PDB file of C-alpha atoms in Angstrom:
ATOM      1  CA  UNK A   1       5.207  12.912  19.645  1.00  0.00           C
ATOM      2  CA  UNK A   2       8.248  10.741  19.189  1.00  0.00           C
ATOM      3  CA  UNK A   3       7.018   7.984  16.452  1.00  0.00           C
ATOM      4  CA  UNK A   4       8.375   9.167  12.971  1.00  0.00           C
ATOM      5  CA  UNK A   5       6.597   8.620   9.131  1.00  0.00           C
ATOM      6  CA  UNK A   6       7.919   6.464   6.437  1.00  0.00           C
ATOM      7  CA  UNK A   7       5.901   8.014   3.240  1.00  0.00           C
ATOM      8  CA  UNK A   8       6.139   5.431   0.008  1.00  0.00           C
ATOM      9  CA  UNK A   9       5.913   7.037  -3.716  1.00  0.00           C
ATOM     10  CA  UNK A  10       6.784   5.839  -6.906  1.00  0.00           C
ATOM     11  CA  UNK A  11      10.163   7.152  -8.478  1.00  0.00           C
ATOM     12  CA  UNK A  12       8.709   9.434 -10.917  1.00  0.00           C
ATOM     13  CA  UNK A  13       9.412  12.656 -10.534  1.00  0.00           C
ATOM     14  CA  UNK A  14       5.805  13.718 -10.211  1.00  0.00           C
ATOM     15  CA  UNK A  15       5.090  10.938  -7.855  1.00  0.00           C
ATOM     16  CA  UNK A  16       7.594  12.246  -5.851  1.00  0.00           C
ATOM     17  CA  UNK A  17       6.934  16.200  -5.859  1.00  0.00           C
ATOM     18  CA  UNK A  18       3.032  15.197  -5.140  1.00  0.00           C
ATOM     19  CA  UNK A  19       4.400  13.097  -1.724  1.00  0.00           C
ATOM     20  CA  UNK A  20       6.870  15.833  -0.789  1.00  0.00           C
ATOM     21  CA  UNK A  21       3.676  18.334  -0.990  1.00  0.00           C
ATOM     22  CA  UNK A  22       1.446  16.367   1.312  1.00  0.00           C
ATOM     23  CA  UNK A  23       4.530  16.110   3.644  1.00  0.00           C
ATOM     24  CA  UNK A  24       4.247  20.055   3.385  1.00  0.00           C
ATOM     25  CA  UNK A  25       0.796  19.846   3.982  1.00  0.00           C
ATOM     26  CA  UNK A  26       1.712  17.656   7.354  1.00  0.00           C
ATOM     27  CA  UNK A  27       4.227  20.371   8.553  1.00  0.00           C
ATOM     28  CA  UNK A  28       1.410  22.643   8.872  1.00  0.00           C
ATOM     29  CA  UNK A  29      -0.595  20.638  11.157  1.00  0.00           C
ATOM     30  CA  UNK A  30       1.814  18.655  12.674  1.00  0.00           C
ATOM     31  CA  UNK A  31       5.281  20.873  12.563  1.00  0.00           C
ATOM     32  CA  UNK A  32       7.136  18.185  14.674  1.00  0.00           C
ATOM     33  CA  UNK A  33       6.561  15.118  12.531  1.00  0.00           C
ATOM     34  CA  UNK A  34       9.420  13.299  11.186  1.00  0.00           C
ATOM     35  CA  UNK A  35       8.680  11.658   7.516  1.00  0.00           C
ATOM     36  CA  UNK A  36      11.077   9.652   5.460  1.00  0.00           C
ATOM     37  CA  UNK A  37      10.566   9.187   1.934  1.00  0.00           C
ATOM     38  CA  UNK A  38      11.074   5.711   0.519  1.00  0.00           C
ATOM     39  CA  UNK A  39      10.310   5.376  -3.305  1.00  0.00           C
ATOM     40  CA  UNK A  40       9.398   2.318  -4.994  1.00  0.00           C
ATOM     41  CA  UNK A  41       9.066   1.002  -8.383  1.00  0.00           C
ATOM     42  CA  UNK A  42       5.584  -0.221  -9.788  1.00  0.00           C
ATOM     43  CA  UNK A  43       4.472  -2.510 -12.440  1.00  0.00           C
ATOM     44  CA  UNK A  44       3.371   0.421 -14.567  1.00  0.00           C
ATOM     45  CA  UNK A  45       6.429   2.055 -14.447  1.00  0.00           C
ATOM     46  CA  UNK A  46       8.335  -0.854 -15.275  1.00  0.00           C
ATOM     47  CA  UNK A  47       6.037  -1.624 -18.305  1.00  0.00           C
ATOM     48  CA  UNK A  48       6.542   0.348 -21.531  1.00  0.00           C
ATOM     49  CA  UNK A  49       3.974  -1.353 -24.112  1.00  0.00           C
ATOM     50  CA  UNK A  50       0.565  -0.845 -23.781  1.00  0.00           C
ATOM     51  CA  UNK A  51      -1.101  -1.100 -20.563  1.00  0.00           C
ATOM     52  CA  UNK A  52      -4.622  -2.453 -22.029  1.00  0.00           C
ATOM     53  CA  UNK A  53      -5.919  -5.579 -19.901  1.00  0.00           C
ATOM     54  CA  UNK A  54      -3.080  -4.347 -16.861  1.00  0.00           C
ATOM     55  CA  UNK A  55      -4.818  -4.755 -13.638  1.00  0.00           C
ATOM     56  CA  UNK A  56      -5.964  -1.320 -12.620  1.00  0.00           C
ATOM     57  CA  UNK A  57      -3.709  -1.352  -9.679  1.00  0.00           C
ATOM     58  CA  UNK A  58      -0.663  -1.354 -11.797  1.00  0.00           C
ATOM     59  CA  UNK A  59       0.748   1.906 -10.840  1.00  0.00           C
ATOM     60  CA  UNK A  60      -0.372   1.049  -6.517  1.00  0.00           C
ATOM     61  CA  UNK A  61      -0.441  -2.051  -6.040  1.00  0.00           C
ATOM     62  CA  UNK A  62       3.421  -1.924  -4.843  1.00  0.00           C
ATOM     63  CA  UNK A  63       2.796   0.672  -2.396  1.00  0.00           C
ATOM     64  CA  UNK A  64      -0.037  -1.495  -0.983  1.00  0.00           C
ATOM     65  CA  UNK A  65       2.126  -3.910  -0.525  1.00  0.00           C
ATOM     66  CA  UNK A  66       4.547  -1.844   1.217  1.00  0.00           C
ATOM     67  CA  UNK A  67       1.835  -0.562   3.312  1.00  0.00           C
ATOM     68  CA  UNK A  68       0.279  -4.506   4.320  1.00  0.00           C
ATOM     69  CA  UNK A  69       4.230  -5.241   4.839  1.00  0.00           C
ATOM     70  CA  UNK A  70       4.806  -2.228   7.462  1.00  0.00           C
ATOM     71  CA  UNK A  71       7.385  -1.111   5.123  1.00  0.00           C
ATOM     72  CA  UNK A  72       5.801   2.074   4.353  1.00  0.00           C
ATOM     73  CA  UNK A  73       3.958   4.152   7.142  1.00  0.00           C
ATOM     74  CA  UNK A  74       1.243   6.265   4.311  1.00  0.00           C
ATOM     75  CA  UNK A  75       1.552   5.638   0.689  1.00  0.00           C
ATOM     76  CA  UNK A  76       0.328   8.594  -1.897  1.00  0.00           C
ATOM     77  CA  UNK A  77      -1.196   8.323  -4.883  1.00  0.00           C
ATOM     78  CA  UNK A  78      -2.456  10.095  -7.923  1.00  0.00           C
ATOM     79  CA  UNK A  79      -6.511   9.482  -6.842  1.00  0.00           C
ATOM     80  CA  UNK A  80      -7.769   8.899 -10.188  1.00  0.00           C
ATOM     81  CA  UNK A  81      -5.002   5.765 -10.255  1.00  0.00           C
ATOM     82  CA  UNK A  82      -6.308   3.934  -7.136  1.00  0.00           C
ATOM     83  CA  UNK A  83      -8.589   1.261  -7.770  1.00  0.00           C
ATOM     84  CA  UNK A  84     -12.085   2.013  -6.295  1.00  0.00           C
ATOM     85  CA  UNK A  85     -11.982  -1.203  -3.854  1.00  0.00           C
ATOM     86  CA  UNK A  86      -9.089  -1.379  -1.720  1.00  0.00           C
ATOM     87  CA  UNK A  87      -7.425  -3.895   0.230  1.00  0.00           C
ATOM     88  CA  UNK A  88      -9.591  -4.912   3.212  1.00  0.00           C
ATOM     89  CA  UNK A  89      -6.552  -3.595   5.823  1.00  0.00           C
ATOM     90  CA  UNK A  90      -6.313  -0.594   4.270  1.00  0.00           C
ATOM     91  CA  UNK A  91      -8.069   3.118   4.489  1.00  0.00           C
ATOM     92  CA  UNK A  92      -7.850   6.397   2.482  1.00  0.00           C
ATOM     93  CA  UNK A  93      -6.857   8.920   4.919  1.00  0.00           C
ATOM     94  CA  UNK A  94      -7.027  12.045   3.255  1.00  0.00           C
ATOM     95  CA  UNK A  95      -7.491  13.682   0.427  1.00  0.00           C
ATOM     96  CA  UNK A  96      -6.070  16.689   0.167  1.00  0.00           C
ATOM     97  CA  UNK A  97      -7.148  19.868  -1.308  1.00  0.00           C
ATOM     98  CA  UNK A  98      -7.565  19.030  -5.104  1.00  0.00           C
ATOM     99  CA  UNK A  99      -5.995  20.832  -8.091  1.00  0.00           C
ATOM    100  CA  UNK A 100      -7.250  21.656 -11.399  1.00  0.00           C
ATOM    101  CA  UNK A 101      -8.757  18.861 -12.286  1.00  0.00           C
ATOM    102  CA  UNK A 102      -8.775  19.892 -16.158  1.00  0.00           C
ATOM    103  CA  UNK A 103      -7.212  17.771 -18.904  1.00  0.00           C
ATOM    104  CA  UNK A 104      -4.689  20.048 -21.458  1.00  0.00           C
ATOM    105  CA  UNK A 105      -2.589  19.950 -24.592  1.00  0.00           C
ATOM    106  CA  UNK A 106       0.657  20.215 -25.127  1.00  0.00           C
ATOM    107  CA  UNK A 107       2.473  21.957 -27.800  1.00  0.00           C
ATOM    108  CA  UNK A 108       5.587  23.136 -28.635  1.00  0.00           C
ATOM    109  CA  UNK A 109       3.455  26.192 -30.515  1.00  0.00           C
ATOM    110  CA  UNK A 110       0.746  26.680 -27.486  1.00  0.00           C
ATOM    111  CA  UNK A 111      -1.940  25.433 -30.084  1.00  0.00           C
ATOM    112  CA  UNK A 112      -5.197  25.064 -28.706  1.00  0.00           C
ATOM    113  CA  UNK A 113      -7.161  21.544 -29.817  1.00  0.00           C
ATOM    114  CA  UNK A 114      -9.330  23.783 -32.465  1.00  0.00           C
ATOM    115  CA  UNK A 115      -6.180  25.362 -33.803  1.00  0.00           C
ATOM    116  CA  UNK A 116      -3.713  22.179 -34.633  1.00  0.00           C
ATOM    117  CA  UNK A 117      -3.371  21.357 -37.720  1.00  0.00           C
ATOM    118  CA  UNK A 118      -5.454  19.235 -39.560  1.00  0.00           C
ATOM    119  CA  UNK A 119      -4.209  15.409 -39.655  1.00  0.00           C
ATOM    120  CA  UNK A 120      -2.125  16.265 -36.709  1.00  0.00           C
ATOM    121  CA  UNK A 121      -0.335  13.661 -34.800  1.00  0.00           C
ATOM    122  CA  UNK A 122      -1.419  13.605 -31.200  1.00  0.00           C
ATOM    123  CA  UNK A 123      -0.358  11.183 -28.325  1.00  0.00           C
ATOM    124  CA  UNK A 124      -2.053   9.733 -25.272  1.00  0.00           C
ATOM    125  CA  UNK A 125      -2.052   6.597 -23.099  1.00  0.00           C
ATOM    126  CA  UNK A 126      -5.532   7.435 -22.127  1.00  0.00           C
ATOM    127  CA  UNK A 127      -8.713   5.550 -24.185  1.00  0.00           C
ATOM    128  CA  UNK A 128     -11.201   8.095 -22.847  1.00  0.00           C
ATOM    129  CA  UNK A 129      -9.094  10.999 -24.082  1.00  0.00           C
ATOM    130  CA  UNK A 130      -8.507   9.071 -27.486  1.00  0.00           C
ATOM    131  CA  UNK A 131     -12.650   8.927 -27.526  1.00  0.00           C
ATOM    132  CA  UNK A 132     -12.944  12.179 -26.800  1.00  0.00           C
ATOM    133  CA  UNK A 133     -10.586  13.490 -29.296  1.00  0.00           C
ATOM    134  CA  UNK A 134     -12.192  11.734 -32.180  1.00  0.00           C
ATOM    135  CA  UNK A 135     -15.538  13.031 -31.114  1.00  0.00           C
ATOM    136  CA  UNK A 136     -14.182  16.389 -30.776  1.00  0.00           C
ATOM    137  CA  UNK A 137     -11.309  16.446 -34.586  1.00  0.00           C
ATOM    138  CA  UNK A 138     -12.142  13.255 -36.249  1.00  0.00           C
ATOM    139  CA  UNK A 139      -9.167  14.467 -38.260  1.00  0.00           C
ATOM    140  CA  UNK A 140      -6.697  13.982 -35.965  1.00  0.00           C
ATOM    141  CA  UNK A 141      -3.726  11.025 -36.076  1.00  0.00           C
ATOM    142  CA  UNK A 142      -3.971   9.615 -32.040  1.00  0.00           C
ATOM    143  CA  UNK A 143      -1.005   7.616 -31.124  1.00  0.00           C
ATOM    144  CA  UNK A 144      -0.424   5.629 -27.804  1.00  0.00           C
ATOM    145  CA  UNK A 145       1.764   7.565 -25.742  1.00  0.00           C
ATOM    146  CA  UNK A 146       3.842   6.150 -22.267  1.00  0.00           C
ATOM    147  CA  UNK A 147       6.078   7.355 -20.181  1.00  0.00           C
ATOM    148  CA  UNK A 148       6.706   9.832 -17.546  1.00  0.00           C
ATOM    149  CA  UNK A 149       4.997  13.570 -17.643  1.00  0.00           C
ATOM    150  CA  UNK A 150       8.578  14.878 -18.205  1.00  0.00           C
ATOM    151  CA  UNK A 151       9.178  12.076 -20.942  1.00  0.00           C
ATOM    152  CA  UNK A 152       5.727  12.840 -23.143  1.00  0.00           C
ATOM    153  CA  UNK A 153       6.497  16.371 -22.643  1.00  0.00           C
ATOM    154  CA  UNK A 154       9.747  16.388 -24.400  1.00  0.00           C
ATOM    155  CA  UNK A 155       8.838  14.309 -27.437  1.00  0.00           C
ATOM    156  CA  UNK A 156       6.668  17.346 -28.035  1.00  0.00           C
ATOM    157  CA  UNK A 157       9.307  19.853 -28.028  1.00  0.00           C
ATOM    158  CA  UNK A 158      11.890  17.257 -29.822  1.00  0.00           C
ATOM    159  CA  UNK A 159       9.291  17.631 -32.430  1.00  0.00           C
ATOM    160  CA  UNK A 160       8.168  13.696 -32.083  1.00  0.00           C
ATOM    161  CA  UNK A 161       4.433  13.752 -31.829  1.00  0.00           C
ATOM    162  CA  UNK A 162       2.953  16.944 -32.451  1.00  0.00           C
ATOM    163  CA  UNK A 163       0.906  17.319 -29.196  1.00  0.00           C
ATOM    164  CA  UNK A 164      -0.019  15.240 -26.637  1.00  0.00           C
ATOM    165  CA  UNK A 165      -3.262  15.654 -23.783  1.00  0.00           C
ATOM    166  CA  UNK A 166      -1.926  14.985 -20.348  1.00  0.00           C
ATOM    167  CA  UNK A 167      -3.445  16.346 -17.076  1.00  0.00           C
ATOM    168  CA  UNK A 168      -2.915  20.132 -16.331  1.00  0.00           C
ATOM    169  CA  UNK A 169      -2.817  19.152 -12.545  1.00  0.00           C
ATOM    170  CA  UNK A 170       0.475  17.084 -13.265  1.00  0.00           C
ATOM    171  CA  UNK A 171       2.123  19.586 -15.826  1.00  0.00           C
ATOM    172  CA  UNK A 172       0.995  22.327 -13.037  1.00  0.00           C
ATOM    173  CA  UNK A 173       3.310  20.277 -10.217  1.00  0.00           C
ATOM    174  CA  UNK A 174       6.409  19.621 -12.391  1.00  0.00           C
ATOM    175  CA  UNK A 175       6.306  23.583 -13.689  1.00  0.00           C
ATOM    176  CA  UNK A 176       6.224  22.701 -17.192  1.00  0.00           C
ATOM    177  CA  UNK A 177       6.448  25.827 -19.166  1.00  0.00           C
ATOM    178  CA  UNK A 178       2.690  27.283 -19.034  1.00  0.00           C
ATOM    179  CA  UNK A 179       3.289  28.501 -22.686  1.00  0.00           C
ATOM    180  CA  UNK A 180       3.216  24.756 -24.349  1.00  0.00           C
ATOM    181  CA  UNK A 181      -0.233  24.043 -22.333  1.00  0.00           C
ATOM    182  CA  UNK A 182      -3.052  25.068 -23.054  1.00  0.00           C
ATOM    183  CA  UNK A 183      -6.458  24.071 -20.956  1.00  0.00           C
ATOM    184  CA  UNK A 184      -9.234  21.605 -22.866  1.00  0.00           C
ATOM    185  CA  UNK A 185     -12.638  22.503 -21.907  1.00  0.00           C
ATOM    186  CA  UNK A 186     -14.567  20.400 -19.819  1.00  0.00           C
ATOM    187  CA  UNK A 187     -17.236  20.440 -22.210  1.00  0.00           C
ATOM    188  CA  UNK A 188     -15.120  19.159 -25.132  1.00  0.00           C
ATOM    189  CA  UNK A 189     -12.955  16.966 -22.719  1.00  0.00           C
ATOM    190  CA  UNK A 190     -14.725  15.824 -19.409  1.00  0.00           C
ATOM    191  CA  UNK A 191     -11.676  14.292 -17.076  1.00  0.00           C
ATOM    192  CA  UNK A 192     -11.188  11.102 -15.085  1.00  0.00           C
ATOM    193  CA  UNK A 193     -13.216  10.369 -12.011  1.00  0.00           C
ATOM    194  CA  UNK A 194     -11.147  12.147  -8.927  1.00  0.00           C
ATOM    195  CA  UNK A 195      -8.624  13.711 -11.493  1.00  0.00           C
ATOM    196  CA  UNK A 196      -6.287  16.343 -10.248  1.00  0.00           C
ATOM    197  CA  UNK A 197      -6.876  14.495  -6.399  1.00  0.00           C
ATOM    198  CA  UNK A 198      -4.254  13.100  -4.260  1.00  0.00           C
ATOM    199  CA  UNK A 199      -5.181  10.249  -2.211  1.00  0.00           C
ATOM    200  CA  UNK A 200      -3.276   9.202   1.508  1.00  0.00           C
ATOM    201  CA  UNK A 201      -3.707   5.569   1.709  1.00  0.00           C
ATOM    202  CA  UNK A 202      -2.944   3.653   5.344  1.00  0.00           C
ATOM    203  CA  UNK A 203      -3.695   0.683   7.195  1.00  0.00           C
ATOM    204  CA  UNK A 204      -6.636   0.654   9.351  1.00  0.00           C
ATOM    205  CA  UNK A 205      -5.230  -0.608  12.442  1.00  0.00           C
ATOM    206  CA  UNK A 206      -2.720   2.391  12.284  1.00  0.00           C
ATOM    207  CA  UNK A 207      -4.370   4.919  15.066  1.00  0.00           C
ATOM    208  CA  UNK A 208      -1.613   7.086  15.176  1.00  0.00           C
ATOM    209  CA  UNK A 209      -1.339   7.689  11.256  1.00  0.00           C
ATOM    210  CA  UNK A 210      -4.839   8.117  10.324  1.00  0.00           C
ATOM    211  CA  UNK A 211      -5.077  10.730  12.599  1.00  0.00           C
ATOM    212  CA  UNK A 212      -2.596  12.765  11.627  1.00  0.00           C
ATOM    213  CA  UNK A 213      -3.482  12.195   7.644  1.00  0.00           C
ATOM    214  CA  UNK A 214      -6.685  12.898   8.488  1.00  0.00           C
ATOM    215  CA  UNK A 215      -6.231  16.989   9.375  1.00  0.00           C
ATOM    216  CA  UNK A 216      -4.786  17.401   5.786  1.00  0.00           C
ATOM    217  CA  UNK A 217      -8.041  16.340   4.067  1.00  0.00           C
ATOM    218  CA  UNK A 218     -10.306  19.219   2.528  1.00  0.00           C
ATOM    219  CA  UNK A 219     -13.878  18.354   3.066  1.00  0.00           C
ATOM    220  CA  UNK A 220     -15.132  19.579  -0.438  1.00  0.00           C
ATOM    221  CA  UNK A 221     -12.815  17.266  -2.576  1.00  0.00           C
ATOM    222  CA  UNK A 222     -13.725  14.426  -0.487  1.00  0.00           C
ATOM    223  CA  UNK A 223     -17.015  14.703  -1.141  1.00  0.00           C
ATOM    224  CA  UNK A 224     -16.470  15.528  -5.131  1.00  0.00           C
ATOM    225  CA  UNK A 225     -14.097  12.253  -5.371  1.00  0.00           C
ATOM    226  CA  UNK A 226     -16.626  10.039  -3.262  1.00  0.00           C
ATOM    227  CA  UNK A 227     -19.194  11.198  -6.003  1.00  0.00           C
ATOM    228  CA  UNK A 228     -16.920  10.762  -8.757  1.00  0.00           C
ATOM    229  CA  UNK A 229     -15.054   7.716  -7.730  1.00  0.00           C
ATOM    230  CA  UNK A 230     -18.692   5.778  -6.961  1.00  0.00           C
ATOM    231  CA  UNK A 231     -20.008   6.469 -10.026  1.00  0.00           C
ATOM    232  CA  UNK A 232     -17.163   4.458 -11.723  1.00  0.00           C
ATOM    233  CA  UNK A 233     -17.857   1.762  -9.140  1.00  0.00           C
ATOM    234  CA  UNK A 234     -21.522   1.712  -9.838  1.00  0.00           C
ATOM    235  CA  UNK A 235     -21.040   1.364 -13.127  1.00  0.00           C
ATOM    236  CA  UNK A 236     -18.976  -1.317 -12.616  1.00  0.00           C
ATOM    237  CA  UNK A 237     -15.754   0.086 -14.895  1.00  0.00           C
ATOM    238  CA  UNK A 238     -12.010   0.145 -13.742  1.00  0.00           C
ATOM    239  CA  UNK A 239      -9.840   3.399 -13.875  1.00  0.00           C
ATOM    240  CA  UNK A 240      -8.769   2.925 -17.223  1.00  0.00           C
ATOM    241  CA  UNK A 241     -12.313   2.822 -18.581  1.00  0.00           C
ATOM    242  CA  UNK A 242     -13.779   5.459 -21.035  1.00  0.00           C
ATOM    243  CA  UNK A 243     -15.166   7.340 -18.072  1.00  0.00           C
ATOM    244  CA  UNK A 244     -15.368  10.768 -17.127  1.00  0.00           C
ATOM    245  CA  UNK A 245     -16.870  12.152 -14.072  1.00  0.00           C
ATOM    246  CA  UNK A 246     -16.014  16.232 -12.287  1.00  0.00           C
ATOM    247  CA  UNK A 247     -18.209  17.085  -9.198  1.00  0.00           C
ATOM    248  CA  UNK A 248     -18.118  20.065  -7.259  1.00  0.00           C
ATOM    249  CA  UNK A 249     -19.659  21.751  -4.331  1.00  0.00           C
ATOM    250  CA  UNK A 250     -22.145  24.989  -4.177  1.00  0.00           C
ATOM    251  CA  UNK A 251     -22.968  24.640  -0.641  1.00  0.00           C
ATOM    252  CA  UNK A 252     -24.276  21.510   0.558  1.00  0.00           C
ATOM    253  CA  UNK A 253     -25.307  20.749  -3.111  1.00  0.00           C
ATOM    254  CA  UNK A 254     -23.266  18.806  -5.073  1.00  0.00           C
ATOM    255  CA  UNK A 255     -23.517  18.604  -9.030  1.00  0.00           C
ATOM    256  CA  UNK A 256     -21.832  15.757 -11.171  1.00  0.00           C
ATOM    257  CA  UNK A 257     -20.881  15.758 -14.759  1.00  0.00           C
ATOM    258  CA  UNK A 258     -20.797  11.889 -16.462  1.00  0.00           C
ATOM    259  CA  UNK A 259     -19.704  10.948 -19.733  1.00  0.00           C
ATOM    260  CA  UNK A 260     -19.583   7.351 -21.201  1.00  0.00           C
ATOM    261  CA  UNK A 261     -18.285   6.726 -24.413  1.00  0.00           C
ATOM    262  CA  UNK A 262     -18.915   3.465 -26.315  1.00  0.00           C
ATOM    263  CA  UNK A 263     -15.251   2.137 -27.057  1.00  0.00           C
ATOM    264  CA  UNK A 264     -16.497   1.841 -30.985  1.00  0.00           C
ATOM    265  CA  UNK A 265     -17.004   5.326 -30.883  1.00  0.00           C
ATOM    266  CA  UNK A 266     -20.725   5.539 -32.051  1.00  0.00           C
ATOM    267  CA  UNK A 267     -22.485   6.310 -28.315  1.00  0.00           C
ATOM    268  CA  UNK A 268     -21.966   8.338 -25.742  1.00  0.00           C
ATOM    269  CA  UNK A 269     -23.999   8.852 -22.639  1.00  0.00           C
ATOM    270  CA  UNK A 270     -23.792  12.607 -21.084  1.00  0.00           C
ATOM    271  CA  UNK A 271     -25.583  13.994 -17.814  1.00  0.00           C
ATOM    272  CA  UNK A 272     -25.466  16.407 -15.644  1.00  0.00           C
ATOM    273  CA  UNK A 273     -27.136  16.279 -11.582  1.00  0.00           C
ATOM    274  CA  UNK A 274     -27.476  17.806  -8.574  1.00  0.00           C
ATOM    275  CA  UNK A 275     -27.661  16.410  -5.372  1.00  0.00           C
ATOM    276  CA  UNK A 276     -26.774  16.048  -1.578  1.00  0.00           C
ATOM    277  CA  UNK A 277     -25.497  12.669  -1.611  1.00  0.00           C
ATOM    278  CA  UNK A 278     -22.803  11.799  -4.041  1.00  0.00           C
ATOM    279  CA  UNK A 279     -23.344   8.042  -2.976  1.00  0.00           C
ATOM    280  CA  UNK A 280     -27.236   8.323  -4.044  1.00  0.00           C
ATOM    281  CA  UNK A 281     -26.378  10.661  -6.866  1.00  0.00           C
ATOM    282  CA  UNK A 282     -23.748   8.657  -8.742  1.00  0.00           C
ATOM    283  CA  UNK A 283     -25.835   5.420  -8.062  1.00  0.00           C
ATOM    284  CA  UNK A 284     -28.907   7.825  -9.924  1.00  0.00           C
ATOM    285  CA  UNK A 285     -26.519   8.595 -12.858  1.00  0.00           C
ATOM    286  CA  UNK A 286     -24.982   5.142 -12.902  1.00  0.00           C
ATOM    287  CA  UNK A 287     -28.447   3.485 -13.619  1.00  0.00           C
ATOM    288  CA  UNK A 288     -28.726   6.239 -16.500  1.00  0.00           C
ATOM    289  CA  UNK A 289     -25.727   4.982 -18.052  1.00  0.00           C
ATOM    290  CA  UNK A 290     -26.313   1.400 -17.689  1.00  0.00           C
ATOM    291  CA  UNK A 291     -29.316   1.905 -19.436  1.00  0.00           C
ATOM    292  CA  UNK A 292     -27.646   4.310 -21.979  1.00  0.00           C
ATOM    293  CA  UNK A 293     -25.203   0.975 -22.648  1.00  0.00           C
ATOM    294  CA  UNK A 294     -27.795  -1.494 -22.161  1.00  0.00           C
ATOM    295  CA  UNK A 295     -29.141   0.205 -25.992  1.00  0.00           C
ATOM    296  CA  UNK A 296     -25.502   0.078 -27.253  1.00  0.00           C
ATOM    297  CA  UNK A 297     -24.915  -3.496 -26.710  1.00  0.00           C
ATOM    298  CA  UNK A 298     -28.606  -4.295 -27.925  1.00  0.00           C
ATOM    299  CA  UNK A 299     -27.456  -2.466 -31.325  1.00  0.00           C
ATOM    300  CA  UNK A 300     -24.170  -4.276 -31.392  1.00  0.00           C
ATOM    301  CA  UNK A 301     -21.968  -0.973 -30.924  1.00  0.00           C
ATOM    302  CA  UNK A 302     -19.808  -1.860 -27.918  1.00  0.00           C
ATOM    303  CA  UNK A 303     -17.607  -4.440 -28.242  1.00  0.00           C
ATOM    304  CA  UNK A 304     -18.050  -5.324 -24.762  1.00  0.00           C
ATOM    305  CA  UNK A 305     -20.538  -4.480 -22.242  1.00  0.00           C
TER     306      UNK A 305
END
């Protein structure tokens, strides 16, 4: 084996620790591969308004290009950022093992969500988690939040916002201090389709690299992301949508958790299945939903369909 990797991440510092642990992940199968790292700046980490009515590639999009260009040999992504159709060239490789796939708060005082404060000031970029959050304390002030992991995390402990609800997976990766977070159940706070999941994205036409990504993918994540990532495409909803979705495998049964929230806040559709076939199962649960929206919009409570 002589031909060596070019990986392509985005400069955050998560972005990058994430790359550097597939390459880890690589070394195990493959303990001669050479990989390069070459970071590159996206769109959504050049932007620091709001990212409402982005294109949901904003944060891959660059890779891809990198990748279509032959610049990059395997681009990596946080999964639950990829847009659900991808270029026609290009393939995801692998998906490794997942991580918690939980979304958490941050405090500088370790509150849970029950105990902050009433009226407390809490910051997100996320418009599911903002749904969510008024479902679960009405009371609470929700701000928009940007910036890097390591950027949100220190307005909390400058005493800027008063807590903010990132993923646990990412806060888990950069080592933040496990005594600011504290875990948001799943039933009070379902998480983004394929949250917690890396994704190894290559051209098609690239033998050699698919087959090495392929050795680092774990079977059971694949299959819960597949589930979870075609129920957002069913329902015809981008990444940024109020959509949650967590599947996981008991066997060779798979059973889904969906939540759509009506962006007015007055609706929300929840289910739970169990089923063989994530495609047929999140096309089951996507139907529900539709239905489920097809009421809101009849009663004038979405803005949008």
């Amino acid at each position: 084996m002589t031909r060596q990797l070019k990986a392509g991440t985005r400069r955050s510092r998560l972005a990058i620790i994430q790359t550097e642990e597939v390459i880890q992940r690589l070394a195990s199968t493959h303990p001669d591969l050479g990989i390069a790292i070459e970071t590159l700046t996206t769109v959504g980490d050049q932007t620091t308004g709001s990212l409402k009515g982005q294109n949901p590639g904003v944060f891959t999009n660059t890779l891809e290009e990198a990748l279509l260009n032959k610049q990059i040999d395997f681009a990596v992504h946080s999964l639950k950022d990829l847009p659900v159709q991808l270029p026609e060239e290009l393939m995801i490789a692998a998906v490794p093992e997942r991580r918690v796939a939980f979304d958490a708060l941050v405090t500088d005082s370790g509150f849970t969500l029950d105990e902050l404060p009433e009226g407390a000031t809490v910051g997100t970029s996320s418009l599911r988690r903002t749904l969510q959050l008024r479902v679960a304390r009405p009371d609470l002030n929700i701000v928009p939040l940007r910036g890097n992991v390591d950027t949100r995390v220190q307005k909390i402990l400058k005493g800027e916002l008063q807590a903010a609800v990132l993923a646990e997976s990412g806060l888990a990766r950069l080592g933040i201090d496990s005594r600011y977070v504290r875990r948001i159940p799943m039933d009070t706070m379902l998480p983004a389709p394929a949250q917690g999941a890396l994704a190894v994205e290559c051209r098609k036409d690239d033998e050699f690299a698919a087959s090495i990504l392929q050795a680092i993918t774990c079977r059971a994540t694949r299959t819960a992301t597949i589930a979870e990532r075609s129920f957002l495409a069913s329902i015809g909803e981008g990444c940024a949508a109020p959509i949650a979705a967590y599947a996981e495998l008991a066997g060779e049964q798979i059973r889904m958790r969906v939540q759509v929230l009506s962006r007015k806040g007055r609706g929300q559709f929840s289910r739970s299945l169990t089923g063989s076939d994530p495609l047929a199962l999140a096309q089951r649960l996507a139907e529900e939903a539709d239905h489920m929206r097809n009421r809101w919009v009849n009663n004038s409570e979405l803005e949008s369909a």
